[in-house]
XYZ file of C-alpha atoms in Angstrom:
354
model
C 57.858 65.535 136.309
C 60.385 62.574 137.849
C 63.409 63.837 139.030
C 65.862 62.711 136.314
C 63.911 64.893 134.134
C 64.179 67.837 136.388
C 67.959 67.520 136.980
C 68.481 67.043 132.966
C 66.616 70.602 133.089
C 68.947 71.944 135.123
C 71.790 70.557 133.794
C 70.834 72.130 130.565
C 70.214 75.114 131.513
C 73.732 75.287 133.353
C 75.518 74.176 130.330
C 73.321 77.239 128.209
C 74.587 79.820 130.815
C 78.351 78.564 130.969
C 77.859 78.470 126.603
C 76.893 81.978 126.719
C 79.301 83.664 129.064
C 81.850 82.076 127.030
C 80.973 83.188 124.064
C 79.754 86.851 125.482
C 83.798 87.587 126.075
C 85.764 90.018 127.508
C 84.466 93.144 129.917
C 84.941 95.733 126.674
C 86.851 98.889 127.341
C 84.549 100.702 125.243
C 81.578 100.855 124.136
C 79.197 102.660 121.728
C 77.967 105.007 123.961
C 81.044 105.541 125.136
C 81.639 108.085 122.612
C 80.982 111.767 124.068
C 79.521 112.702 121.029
C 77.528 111.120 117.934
C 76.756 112.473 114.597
C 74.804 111.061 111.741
C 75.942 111.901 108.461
C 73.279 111.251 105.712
C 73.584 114.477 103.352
C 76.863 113.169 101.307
C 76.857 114.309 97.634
C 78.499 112.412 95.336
C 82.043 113.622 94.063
C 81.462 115.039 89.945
C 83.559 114.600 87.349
C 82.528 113.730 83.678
C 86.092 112.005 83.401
C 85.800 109.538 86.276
C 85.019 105.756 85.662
C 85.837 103.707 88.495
C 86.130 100.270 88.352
C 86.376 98.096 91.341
C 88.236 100.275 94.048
C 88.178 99.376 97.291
C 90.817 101.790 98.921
C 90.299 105.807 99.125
C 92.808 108.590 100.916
C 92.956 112.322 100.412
C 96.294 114.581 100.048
C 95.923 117.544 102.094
C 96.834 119.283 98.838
C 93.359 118.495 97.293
C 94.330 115.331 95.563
C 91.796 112.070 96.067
C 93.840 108.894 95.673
C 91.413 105.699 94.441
C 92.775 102.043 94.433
C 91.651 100.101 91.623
C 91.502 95.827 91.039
C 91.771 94.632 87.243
C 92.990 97.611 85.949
C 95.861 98.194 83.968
C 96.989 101.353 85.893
C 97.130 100.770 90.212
C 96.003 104.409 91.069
C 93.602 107.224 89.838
C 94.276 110.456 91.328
C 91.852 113.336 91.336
C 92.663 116.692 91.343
C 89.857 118.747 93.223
C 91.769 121.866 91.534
C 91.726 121.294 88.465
C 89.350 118.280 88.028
C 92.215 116.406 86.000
C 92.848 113.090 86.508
C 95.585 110.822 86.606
C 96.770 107.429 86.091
C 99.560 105.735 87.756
C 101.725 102.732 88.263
C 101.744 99.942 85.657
C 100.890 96.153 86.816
C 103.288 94.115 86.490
C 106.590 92.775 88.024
C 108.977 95.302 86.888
C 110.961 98.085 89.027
C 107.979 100.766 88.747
C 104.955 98.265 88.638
C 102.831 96.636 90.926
C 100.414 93.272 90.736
C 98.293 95.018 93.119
C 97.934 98.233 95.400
C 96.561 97.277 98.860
C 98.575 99.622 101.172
C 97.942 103.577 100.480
C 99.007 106.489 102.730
C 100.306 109.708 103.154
C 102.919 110.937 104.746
C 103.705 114.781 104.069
C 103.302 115.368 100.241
C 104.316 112.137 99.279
C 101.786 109.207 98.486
C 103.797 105.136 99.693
C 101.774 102.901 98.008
C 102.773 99.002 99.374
C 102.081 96.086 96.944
C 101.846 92.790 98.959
C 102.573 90.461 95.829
C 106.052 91.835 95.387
C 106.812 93.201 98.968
C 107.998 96.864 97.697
C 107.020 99.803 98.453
C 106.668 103.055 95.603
C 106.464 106.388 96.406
C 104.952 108.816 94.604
C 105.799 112.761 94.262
C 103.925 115.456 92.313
C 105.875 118.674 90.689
C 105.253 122.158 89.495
C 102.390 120.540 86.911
C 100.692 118.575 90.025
C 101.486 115.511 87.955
C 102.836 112.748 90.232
C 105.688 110.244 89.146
C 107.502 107.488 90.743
C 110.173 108.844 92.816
C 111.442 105.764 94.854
C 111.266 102.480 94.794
C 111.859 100.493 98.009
C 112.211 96.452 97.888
C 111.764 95.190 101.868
C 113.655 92.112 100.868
C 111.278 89.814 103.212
C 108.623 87.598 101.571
C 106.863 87.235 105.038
C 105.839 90.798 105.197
C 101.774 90.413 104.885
C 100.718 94.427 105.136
C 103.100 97.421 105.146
C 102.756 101.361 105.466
C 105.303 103.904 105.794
C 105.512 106.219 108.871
C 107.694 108.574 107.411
C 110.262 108.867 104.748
C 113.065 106.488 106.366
C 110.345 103.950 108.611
C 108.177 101.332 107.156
C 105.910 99.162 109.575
C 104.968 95.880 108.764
C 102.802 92.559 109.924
C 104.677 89.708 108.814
C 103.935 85.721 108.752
C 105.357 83.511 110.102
C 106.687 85.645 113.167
C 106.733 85.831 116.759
C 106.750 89.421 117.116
C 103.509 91.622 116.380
C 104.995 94.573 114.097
C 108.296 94.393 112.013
C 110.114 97.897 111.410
C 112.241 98.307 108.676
C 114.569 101.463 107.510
C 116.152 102.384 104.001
C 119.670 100.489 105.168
C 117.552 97.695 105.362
C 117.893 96.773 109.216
C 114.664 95.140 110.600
C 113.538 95.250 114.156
C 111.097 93.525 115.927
C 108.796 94.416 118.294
C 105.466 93.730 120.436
C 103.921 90.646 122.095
C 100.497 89.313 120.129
C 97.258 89.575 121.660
C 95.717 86.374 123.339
C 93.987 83.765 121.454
C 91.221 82.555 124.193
C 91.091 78.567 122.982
C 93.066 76.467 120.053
C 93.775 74.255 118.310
C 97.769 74.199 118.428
C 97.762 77.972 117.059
C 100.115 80.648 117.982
C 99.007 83.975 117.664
C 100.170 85.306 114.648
C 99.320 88.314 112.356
C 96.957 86.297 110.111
C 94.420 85.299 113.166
C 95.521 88.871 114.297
C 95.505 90.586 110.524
C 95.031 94.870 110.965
C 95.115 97.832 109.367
C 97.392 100.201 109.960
C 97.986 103.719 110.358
C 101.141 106.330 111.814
C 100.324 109.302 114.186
C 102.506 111.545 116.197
C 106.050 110.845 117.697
C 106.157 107.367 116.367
C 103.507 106.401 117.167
C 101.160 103.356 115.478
C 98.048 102.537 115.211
C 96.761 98.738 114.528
C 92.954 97.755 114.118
C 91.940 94.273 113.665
C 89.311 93.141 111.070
C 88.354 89.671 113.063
C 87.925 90.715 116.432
C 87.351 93.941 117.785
C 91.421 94.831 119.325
C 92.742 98.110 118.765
C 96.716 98.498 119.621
C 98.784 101.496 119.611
C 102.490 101.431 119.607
C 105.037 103.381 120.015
C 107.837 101.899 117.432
C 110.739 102.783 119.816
C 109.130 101.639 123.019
C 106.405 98.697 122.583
C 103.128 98.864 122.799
C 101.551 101.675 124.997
C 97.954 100.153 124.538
C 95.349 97.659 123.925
C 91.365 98.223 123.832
C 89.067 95.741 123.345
C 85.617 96.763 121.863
C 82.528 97.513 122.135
C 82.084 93.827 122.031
C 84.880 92.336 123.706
C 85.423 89.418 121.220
C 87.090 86.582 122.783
C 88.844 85.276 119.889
C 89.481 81.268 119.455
C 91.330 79.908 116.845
C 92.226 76.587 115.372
C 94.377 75.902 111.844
C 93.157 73.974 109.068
C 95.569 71.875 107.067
C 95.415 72.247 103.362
C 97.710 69.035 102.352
C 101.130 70.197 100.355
C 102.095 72.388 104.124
C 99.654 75.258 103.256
C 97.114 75.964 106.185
C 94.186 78.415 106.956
C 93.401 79.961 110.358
C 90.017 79.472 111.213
C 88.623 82.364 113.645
C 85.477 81.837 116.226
C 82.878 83.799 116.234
C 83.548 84.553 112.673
C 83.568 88.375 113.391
C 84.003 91.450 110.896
C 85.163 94.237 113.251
C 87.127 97.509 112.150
C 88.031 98.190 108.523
C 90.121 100.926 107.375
C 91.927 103.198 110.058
C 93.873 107.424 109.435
C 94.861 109.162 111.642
C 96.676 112.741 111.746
C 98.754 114.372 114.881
C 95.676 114.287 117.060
C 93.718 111.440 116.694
C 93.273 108.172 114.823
C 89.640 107.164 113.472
C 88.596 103.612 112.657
C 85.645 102.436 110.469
C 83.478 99.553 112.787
C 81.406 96.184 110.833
C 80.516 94.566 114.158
C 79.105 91.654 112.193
C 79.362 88.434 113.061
C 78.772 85.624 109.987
C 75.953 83.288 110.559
C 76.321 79.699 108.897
C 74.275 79.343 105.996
C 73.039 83.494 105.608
C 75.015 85.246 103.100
C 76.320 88.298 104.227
C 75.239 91.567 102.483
C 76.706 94.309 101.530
C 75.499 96.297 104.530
C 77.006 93.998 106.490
C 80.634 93.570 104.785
C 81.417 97.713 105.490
C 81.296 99.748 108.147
C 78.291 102.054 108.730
C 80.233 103.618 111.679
C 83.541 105.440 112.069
C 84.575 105.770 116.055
C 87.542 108.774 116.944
C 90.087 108.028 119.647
C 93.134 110.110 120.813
C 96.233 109.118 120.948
C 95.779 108.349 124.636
C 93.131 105.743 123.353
C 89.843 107.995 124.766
C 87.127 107.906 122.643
C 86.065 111.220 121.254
C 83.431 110.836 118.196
C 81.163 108.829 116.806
C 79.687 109.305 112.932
C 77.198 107.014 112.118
C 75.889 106.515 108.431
C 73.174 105.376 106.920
C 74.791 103.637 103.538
C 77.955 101.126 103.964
C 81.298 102.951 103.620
C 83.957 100.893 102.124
C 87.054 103.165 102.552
C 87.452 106.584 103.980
C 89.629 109.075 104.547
C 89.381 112.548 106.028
C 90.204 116.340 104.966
C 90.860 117.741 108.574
C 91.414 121.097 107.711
C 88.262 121.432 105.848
C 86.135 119.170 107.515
C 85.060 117.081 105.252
C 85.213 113.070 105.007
C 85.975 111.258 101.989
C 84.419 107.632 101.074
C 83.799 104.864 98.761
C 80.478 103.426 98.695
C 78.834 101.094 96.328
C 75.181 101.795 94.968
C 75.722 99.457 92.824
C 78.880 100.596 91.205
C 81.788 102.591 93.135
C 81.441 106.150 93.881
C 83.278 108.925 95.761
C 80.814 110.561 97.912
C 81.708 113.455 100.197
C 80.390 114.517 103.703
C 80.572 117.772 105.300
C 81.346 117.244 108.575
C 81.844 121.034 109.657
C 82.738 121.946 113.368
C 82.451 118.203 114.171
C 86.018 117.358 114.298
């Protein structure tokens, strides 16, 4: 072997190194055995009731007063709730454009015995109450007034957050006077091509703990931020990867552009939390060209527990895809969508585990 060949060896081999510790990212601050404590769930039973058809849902939370909230797509009513007490069930929220309607329902949560439902298409926000009957009805109706807001979710009564685009500012907070205030620096985009950071490249779910606090959990790389509305951001975790994110925009022609992500990463999907801890569903899939990606790939098969302090604290690992959960903390139990092949509500016990 001449020595040209040798050095083009070498060279090679550098330039394989130098691509791989690029693309293996950041030092993670966590990773899956991190977690203190694992727990595989894989005795759910399936949530019975001879009046439930779901269509195509895709979004799931539970009211700590034993109501199951389901999301639907191409359905004339938004909502079904399901009343574990009764076993009635209820439709809610017309689509359309009018004052009480909705084109879609992506944003569902909770907050004390109310259920804020955002709808992206018209940026407003609905909330729903329940009286003596347990049948709920449309007791506000809240407009935002700002067509850039992308994703919204109420922290309480008075405070919705939102991720707008275009903006320079990570989260937008608005209140019922309608004043808006910005907050929070993005994270960093590694390598691009002229792109800012912005909350599509940066695009999360959201969810509101404690002493307003936030929690934000990116689906294309693996960042989780937690905020504290009145003070900025108190925290950012990368994991268990460590994604380091590149971006570069895509012109469409007529000014409309797409962010394209490297590695095309699916990282955390869905996020709740309550007054103690936040828990976050984990893909940790990255697309390969050509492969199609299943459906055990497109949903998390793991939920990871942090406190508010950002220390992880569980781990629950499953053995089917979930698409959304939520969980009943008082009774231990965790509520999901799966998909075998149609939607179902399937339940785990989860007993001392929390």
């Amino acid at each position: 072997m001449n020595l040209k060949v040798i050095c083009s060896l070498f060279i090679g081999v550098i330039f394989l190194q130098s691509c791989k510790k690029a693309h293996s990212g950041l030092d993670p601050d966590f990773k899956i055995n991190s977690f203190p404590k694992q727990y595989v769930l894989n005795n759910g039973n399936y949530l019975k009731n001879d009046s439930l058809l779901l269509g195509d849902s895709r979004w799931i939370r539970y009211h700590p007063d034993s109501f199951v909230i389901v999301q639907e797509l191409g359905n004339d009513k938004m909502l079904k709730i399901i009343d574990l007490k009764t076993g009635k069930i209820q439709e809610i929220i017309d689509k359309g454009r009018g004052p009480n309607e909705m084109v879609s329902a992506w944003g569902i949560n909770v907050v004390d015995k109310d259920i804020w439902v955002y709808g992206g298409q018209l940026k407003k926000m609905l909330k729903l109450s329940y009286d003596d009957e347990r049948q709920f009805y449309i007791s506000d109706n809240l407009s935002l007034d700002d067509q850039t807001c992308l994703v919204g979710s109420a922290l309480n009564d008075s405070t919705i957050i939102g991720l707008c685009f275009p903006d320079t500012n990570r989260l937008t907070i608005y209140d019922r006077n309608k004043n808006v205030k910005k907050i929070g620096e993005f994270p960093l985009i590694h390598s691009s091509n002229q792109v800012e950071p912005n909350n599509i490249v940066f695009i999360s779910f959201m969810a509101g703990g404690p002493n307003n606090k936030v929690v934000l959990a990116c689906d294309k790389t693996d960042i989780l931020e937690i905020y504290d509305i009145n003070k900025g951001l108190e925290k950012r975790l990368h994991g268990p990867k460590g994604i380091k994110i590149e971006a570069e925009g895509v012109d469409l022609g007529m000014g409309n552009k797409i962010f394209k992500t490297t590695p095309p990463f699916r990282a955390f999907y869905n996020v709740v939390a309550n007054e103690h801890e936040f828990c976050v569903g984990y893909i940790g899939y990255e697309t390969i060209e050509g492969v199609k990606r299943s459906l055990e790939d497109s949903y998390p098969k793991r939920i990871f527990c942090f406190s508010w302090d950002g220390e992880p604290k569980r781990e629950y690992v499953f053995d089917i895809p979930i698409i959304s959960f939520d969980f009943d903390w008082e009774n231990k139990k965790i509520y999901a969508l799966t998909i075998d092949p149609e939607a179902k509500i399937i339940v785990f016990d989860i007993n001392e585990k929390i």
